Short mmCIF file of C-alpha atoms in Angstrom, two decimals:
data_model
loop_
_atom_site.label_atom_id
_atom_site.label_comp_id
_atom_site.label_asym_id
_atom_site.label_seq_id
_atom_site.Cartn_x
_atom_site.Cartn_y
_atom_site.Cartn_z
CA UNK A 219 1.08 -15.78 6.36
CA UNK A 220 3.41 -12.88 7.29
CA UNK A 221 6.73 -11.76 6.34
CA UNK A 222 7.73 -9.51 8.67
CA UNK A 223 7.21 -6.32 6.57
CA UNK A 224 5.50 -4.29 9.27
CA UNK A 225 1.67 -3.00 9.03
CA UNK A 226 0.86 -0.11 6.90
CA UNK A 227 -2.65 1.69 7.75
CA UNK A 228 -3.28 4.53 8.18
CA UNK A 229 -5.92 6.14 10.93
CA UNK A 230 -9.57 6.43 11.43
CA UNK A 231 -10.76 3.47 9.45
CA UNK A 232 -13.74 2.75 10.98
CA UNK A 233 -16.37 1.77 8.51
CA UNK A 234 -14.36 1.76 5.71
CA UNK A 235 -13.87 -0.19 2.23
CA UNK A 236 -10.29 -1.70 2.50
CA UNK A 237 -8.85 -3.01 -0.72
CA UNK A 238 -5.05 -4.95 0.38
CA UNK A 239 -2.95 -5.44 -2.73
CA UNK A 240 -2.00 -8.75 -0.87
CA UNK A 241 -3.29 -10.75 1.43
CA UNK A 242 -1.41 -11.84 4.19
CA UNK A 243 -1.81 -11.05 8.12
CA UNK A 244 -2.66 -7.70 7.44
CA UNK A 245 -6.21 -8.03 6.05
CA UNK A 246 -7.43 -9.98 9.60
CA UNK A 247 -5.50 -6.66 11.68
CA UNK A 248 -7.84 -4.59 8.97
CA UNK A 249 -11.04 -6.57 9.63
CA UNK A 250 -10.73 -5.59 13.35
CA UNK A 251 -10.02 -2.22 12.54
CA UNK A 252 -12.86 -0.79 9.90
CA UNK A 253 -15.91 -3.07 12.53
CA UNK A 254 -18.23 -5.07 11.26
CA UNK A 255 -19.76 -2.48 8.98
CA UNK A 256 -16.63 -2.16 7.35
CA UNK A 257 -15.11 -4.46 4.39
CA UNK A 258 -11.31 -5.71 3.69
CA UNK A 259 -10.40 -6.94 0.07
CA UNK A 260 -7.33 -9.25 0.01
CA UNK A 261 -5.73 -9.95 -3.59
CA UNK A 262 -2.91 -12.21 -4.16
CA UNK A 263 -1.20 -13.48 -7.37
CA UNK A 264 0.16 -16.15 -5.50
CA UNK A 265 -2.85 -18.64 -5.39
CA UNK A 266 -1.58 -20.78 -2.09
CA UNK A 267 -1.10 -17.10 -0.30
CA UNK A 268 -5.02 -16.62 -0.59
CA UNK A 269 -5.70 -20.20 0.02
CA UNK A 270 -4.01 -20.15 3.43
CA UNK A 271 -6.05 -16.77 4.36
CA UNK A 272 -9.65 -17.72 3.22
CA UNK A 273 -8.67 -21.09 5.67
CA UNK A 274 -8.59 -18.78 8.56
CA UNK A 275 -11.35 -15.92 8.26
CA UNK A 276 -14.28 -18.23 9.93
CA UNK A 277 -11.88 -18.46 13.08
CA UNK A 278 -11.25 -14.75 13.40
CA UNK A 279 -14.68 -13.83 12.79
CA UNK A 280 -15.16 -15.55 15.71
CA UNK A 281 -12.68 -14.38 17.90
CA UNK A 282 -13.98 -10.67 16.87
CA UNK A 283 -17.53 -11.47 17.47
CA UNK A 284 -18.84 -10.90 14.27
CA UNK A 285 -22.19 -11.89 12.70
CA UNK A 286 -21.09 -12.16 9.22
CA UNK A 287 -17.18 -12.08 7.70
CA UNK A 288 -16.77 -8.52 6.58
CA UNK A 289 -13.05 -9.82 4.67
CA UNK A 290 -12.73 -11.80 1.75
CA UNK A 291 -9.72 -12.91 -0.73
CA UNK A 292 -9.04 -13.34 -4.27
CA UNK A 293 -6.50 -14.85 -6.54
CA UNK A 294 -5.17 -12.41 -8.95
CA UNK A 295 -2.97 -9.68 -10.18
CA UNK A 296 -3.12 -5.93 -8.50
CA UNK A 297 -1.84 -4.50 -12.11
CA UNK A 298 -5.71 -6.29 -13.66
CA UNK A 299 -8.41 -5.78 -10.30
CA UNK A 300 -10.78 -5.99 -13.18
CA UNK A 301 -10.30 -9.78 -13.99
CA UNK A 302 -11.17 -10.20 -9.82
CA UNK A 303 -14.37 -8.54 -10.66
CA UNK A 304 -13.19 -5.49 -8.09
CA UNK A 305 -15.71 -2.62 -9.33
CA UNK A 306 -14.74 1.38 -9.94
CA UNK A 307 -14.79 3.45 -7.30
CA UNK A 308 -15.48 0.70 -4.08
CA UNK A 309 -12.65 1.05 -1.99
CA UNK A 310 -12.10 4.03 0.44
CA UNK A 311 -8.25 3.12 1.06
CA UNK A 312 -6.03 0.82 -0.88
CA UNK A 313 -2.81 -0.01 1.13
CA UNK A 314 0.40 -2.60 0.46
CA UNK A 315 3.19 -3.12 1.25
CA UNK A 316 6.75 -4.40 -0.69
CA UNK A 317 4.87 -5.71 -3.62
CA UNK A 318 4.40 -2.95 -5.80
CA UNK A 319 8.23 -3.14 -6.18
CA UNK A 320 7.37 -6.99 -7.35
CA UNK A 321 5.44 -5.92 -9.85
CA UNK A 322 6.66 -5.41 -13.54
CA UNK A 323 4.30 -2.69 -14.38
CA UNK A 324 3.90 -0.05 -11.60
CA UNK A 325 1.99 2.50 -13.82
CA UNK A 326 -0.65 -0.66 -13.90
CA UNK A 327 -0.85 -1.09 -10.77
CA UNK A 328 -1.08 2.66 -9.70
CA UNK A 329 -3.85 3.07 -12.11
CA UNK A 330 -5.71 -0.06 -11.22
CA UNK A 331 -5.77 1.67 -7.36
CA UNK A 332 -7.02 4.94 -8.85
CA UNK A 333 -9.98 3.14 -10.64
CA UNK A 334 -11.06 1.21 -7.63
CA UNK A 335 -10.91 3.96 -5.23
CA UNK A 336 -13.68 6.34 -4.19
CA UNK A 337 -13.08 9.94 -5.06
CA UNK A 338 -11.42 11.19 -1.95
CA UNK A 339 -10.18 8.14 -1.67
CA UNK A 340 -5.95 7.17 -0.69
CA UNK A 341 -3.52 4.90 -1.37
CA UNK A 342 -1.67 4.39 1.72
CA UNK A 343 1.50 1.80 1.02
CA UNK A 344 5.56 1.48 1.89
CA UNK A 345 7.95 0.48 -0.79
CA UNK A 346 11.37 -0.05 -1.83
CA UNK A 347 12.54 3.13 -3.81
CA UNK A 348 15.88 3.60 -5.26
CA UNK A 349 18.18 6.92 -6.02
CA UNK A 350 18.53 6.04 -9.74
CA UNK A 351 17.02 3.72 -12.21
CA UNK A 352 18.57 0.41 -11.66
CA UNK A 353 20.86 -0.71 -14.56
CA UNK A 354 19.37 -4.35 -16.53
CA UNK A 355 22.49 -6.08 -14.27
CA UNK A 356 20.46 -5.42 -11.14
CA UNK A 357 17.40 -5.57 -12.18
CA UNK A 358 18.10 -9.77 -13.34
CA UNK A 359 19.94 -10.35 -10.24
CA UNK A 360 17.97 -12.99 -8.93
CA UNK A 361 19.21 -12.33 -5.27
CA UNK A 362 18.41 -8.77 -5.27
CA UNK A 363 14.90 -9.43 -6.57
CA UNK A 364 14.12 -11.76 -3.77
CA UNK A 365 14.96 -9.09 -1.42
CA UNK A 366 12.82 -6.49 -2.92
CA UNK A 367 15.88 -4.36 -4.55
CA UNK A 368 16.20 -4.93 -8.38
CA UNK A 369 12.38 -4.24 -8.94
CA UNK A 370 12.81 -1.41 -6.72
CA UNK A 371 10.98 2.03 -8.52
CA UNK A 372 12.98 5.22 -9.17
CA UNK A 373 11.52 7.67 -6.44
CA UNK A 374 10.98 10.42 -9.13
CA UNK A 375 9.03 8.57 -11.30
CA UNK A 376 6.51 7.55 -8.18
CA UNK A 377 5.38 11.00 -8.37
CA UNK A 378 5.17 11.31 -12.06
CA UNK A 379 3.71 8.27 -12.50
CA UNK A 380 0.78 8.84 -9.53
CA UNK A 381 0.59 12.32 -11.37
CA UNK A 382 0.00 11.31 -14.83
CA UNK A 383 -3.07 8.32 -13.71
CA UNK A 384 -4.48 11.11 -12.01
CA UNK A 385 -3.35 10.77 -8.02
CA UNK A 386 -2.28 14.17 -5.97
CA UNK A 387 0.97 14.83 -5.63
CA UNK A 388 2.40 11.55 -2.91
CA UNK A 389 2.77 12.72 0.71
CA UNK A 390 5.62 11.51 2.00
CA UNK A 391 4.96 9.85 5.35
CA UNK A 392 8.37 7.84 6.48
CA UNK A 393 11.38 7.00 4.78
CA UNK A 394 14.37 4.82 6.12
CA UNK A 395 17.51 3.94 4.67
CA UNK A 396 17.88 0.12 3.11
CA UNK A 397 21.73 -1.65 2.84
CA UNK A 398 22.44 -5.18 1.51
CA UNK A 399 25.23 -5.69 3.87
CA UNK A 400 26.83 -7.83 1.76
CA UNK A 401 30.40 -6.73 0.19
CA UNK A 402 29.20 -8.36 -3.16
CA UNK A 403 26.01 -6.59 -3.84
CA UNK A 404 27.56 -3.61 -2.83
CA UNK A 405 29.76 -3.65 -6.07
CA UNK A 406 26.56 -4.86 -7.98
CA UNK A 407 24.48 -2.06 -7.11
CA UNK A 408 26.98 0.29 -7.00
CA UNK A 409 26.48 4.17 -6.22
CA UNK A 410 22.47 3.77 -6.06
CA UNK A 411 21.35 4.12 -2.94
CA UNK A 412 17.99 2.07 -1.50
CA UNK A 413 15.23 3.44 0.91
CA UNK A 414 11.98 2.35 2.35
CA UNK A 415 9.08 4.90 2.19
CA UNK A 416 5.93 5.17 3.00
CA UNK A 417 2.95 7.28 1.21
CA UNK A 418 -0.19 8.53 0.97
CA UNK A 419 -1.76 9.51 -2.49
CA UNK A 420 -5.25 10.55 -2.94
CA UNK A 421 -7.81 10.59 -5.30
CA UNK A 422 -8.66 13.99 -5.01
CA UNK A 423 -12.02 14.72 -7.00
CA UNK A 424 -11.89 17.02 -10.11
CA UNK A 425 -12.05 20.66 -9.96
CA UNK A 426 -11.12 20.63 -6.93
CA UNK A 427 -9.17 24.13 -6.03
CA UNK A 428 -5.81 23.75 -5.51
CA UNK A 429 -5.49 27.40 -3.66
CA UNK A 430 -3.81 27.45 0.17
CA UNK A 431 -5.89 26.95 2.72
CA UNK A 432 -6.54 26.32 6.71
CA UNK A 433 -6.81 23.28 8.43
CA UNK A 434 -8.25 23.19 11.84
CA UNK A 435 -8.06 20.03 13.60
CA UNK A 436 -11.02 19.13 16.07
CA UNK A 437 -8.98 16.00 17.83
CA UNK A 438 -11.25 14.01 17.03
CA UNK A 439 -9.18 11.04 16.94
CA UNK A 440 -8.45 8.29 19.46
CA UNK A 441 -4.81 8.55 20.45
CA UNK A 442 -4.42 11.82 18.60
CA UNK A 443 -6.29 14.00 20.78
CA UNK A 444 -3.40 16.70 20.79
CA UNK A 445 -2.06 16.48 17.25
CA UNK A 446 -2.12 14.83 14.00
CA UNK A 447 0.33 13.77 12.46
CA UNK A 448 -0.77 13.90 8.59
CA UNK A 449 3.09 13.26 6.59
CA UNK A 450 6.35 13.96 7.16
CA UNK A 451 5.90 17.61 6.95
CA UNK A 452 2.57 18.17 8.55
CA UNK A 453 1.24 17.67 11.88
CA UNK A 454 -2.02 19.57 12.71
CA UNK A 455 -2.09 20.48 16.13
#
């Protein structure tokens, strides 16, 4: 199934371990994009969601010529990966997208990520983040949780929460102003102001130095062959 929430990947992902803290259309995109000797995870805590996906992965195996399915999906929750029987240190990337915002516990869920990921590993994902902390009003509005808002993450606490399980600082890749457009949740939410970010966080392995240093890019990349575009504030030519 998809929602219309866009695809969040980042580049070069041949090969690679792909854990989806979901698993809707994305995982099948994913599939294409890490090959055949590459691996996509799909985790849902919405049982029918994964239901519906497993239905479909023996007809796009097909369609992408492969020998064996290299995706698979599980029922569960992204704040306890341990209960799917998803191992430490697997995954090269984790991505999602609008359901950490879902989820009561965030520090969970960014831990659960740092577990599962390789070191060196990221966690690539877009979110809903908002100015403030949301008063208990929002945050019960059933309306404004159904679009994402009222479990919507204070953007300062993303960083010290991915600090404090152990993630680099977040790299800010896009952000893009969110409005209800409705006069009445206007006046619920008040002056706090709603934006949709993306990020990259990293594993980054310990002791590793934290002096300055130069990057040279090779252009190695398909696509990319001129520049790189790493976050919002760094593009290596």
């Amino acid at each position: 199934r998809y929602y219309g929430c866009g695809l969040v990947v980042p580049e070069c992902l041949s090969s690679c371990w792909i854990l989806d803290l979901g698993s809707g259309r994305d995982c099948f995109v994913l599939s294409q994009l890490v090959g055949e000797q590459g691996h996509v995870t799909g985790i849902d805590m919405t049982e029918g969601q994964a239901e519906v996906a497993k239905k479909h992965i023996a007809y796009h195996m097909d369609k992408f010529g492969y020998r064996k399915p290299n995706v698979e999906f599980f029922h569960g929750y992204m704040e306890k990966l341990g209960d799917a029987g998803l191992a430490d240190e697997s995954y090269d990337i984790a991505i999602s997208k609008c359901v950490t915002n879902l989820a009561p516990d965030k520090r969970a869920v960014l831990r659960e990520a740092f577990r599962v990921l390789k070191p060196g590993g990221e966690m690539y994902f877009s979110d809903i983040y908002a100015s403030q902390r949301l008063s208990e009003t929002v945050q019960k509005h059933r309306v404004l949780w159904g679009e994402c808002l009222a479990g919507a993450l204070y953007w300062r606490d993303l960083y010290s929460i991915a600090e404090e399980v152990g993630f680099s600082p977040p790299c800010l890749v896009t952000a893009s102003p969110i409005t209800t457009g409705n006069k009445e949740l206007e006046g619920i939410v008040g002056d706090c102001c709603f934006v949709s970010a993306t990020f990259r966080l990293f594993k980054v392995p310990g002791g590793s130095c934290a002096r300055p240093g130069q990057v040279i890019y090779s252009g190695g990349n398909v696509g990319q062959e001129r520049e790189l575009v790493f976050d919002a504030n760094f593009t290596f030519k």
